Tab-separated table of C-alpha atoms in Angstrom:
chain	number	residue	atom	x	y	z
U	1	UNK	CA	52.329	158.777	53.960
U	2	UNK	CA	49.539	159.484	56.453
U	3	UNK	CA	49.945	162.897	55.791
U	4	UNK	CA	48.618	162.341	52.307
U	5	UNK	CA	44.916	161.342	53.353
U	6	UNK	CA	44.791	163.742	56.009
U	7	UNK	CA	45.541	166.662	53.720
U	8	UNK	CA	42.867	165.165	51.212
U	9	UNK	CA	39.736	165.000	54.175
U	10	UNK	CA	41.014	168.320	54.918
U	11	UNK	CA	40.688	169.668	51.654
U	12	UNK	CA	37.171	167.958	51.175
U	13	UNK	CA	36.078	169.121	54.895
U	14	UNK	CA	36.925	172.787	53.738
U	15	UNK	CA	34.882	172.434	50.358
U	16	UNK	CA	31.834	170.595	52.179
U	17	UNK	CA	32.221	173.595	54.659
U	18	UNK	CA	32.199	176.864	52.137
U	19	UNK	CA	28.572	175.684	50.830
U	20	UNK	CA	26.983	176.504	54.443
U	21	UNK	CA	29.373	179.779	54.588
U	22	UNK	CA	28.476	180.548	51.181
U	23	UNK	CA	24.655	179.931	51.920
U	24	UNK	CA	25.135	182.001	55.163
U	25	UNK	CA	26.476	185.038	52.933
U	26	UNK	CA	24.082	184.973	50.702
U	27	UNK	CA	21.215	185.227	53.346
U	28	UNK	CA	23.175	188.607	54.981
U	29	UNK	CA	23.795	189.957	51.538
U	30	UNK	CA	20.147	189.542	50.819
U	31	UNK	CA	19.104	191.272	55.003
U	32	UNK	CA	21.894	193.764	55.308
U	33	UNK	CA	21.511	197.303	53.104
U	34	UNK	CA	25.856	197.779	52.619
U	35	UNK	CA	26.011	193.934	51.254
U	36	UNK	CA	22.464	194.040	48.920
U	37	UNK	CA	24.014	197.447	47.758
U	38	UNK	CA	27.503	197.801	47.201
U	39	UNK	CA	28.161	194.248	47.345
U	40	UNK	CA	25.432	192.477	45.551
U	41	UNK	CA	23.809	194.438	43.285
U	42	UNK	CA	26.559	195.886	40.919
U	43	UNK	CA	27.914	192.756	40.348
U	44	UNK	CA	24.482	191.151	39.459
U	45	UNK	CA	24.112	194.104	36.956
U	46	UNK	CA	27.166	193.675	35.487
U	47	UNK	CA	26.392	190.033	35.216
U	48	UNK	CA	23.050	190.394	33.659
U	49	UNK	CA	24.449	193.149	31.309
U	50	UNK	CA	27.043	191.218	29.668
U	51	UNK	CA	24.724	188.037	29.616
U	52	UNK	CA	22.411	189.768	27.452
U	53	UNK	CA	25.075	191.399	25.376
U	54	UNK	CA	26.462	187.458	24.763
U	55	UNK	CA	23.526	186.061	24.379
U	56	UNK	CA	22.386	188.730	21.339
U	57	UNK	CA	25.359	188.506	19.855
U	58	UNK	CA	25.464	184.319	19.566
U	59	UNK	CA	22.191	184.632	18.018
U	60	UNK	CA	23.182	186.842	15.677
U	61	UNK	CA	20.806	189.603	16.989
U	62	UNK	CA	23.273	192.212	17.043
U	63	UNK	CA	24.170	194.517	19.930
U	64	UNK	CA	21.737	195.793	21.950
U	65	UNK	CA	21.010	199.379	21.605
U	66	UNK	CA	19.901	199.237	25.941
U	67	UNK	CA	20.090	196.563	28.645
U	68	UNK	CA	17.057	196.950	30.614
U	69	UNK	CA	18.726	196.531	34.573
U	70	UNK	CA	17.326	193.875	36.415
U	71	UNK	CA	14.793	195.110	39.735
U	72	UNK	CA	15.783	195.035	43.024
U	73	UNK	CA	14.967	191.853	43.637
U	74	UNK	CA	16.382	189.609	41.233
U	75	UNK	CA	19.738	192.015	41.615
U	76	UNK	CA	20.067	190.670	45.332
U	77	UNK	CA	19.040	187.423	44.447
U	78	UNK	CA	21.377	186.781	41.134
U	79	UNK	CA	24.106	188.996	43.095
U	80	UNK	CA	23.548	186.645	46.130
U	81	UNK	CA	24.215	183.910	44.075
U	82	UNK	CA	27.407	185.018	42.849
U	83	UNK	CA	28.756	186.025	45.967
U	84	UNK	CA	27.913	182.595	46.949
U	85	UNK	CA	29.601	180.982	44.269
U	86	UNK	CA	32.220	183.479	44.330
U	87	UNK	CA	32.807	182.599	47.863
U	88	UNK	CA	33.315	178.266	47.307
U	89	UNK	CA	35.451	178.839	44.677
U	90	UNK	CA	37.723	181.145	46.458
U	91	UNK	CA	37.467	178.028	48.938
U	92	UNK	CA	38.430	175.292	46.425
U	93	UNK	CA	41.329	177.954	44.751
U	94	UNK	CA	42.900	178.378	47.992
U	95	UNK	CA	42.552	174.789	49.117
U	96	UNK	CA	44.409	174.064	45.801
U	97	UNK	CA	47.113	176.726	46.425
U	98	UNK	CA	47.846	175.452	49.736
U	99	UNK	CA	47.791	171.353	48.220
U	100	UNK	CA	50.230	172.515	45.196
U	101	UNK	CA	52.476	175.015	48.128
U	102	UNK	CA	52.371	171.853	50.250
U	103	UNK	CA	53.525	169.345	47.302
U	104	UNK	CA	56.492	171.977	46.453
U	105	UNK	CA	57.711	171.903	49.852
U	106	UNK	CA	57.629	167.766	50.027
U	107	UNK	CA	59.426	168.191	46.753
U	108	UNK	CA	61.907	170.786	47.404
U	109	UNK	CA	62.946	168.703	50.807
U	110	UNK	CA	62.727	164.995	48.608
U	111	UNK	CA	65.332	166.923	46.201
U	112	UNK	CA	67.453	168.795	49.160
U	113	UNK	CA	67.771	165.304	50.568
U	114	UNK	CA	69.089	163.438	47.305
U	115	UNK	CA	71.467	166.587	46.657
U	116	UNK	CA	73.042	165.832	50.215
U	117	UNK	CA	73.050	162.040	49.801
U	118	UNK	CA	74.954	162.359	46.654
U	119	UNK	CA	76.881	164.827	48.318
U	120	UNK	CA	77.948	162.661	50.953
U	121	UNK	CA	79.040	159.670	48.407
U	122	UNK	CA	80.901	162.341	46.448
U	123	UNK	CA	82.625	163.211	49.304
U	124	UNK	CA	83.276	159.223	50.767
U	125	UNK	CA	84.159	158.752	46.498
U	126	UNK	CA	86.918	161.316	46.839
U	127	UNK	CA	87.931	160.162	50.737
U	128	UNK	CA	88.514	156.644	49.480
U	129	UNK	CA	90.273	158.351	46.724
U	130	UNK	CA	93.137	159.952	49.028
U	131	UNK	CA	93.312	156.299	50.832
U	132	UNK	CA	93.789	154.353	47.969
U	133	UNK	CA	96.631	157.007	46.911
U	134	UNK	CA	98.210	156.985	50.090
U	135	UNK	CA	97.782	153.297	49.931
U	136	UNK	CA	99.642	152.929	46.532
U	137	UNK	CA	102.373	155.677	47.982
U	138	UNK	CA	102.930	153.387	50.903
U	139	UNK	CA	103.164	150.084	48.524
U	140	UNK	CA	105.717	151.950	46.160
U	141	UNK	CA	107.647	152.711	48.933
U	142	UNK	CA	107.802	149.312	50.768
U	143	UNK	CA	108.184	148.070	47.175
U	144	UNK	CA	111.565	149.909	47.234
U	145	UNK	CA	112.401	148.660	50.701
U	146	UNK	CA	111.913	145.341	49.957
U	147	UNK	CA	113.795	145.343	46.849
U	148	UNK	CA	117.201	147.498	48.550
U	149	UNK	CA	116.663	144.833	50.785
U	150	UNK	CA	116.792	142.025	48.829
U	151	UNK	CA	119.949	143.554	47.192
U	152	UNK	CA	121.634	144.052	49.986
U	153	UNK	CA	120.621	140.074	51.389
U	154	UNK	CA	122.238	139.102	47.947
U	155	UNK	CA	124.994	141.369	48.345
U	156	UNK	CA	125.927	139.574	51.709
U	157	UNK	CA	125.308	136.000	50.641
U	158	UNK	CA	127.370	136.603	47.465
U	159	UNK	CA	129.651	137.659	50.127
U	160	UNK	CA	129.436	134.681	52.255
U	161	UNK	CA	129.660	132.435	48.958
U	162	UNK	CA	133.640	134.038	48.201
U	163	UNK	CA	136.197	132.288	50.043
U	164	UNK	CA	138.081	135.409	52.242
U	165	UNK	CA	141.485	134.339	51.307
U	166	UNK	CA	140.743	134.131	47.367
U	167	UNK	CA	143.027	137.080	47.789
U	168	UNK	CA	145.960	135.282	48.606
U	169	UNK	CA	145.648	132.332	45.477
């Protein structure tokens, strides 16, 4: 059961973490030229285009003919922001994959364990089984013992009872 509480700080240690990591992304996406633009950028765009296209469309606007692109600027920045994002939910997903892989395991081995404990009552069920048969063949048996021998005891006191010369009367 400690296990439990520990797995739950962990969890909460990685979230707390991913929001500096996320922050630290964002700052190298917004200093490094690859990350501000194949990284950053195109997904900002992409963003921003289908924002507009949403937004015109719930207020009945219709569709835009041409979604001006965002500059530079606010690309990195909004594309920054997404990354971060992007990045502490990946953190709380896989946090939640492990919890739920974690929880099948405890389950699979709770379950394994029943399956053998009923296995092992099945199997002293069917061992007491073969006793108490081997019991009842051993009772039917001395049974018939007892009762040949109490024929024969009656037999011989019978026997006894006769005088021998009756015979000769």
């Amino acid at each position: 059961m400690v296990a439990f509480p520990l797995v739950k700080l962990g969890a909460l240690a990685l979230r707390q973490i991913s929001k500096p990591l996320a922050n630290r992304l964002k700052t190298k996406a917004k200093n490094s030229h690859f990350f501000r633009t194949y990284i950053c950028m195109p997904p900002a765009q992409l963003y921003h285009w289908v924002e507009v296209n949403v937004k015109m469309r719930m207020l009945n606007l219709g569709k835009p003919t041409e979604v001006p692109k965002l500059n530079e600027t606010m690309a990195i920045e909004l594309g920054a922001d997404l990354l971060g994002e992007a990045t502490i939910f990946m953190v709380a997903v896989l946090t939640l994959s492990a919890e739920y892989v974690r929880t099948s395991r405890n389950e699979k081995a709770k379950l394994a364990a029943t399956e053998e404990r009923f296995r092992n009552i099945h199997d002293d069920i069917d061992e007491l089984k073969f006793i108490v048969e081997k019991q009842n063949a051993e009772l039917l048996h001395l049974t018939r013992m007892y009762n040949a021998m109490e024929e024969k005891v009656e037999t011989m006191e019978a026997k006894k009872k006769k005088p021998m010369h009756q015979s000769l009367l």
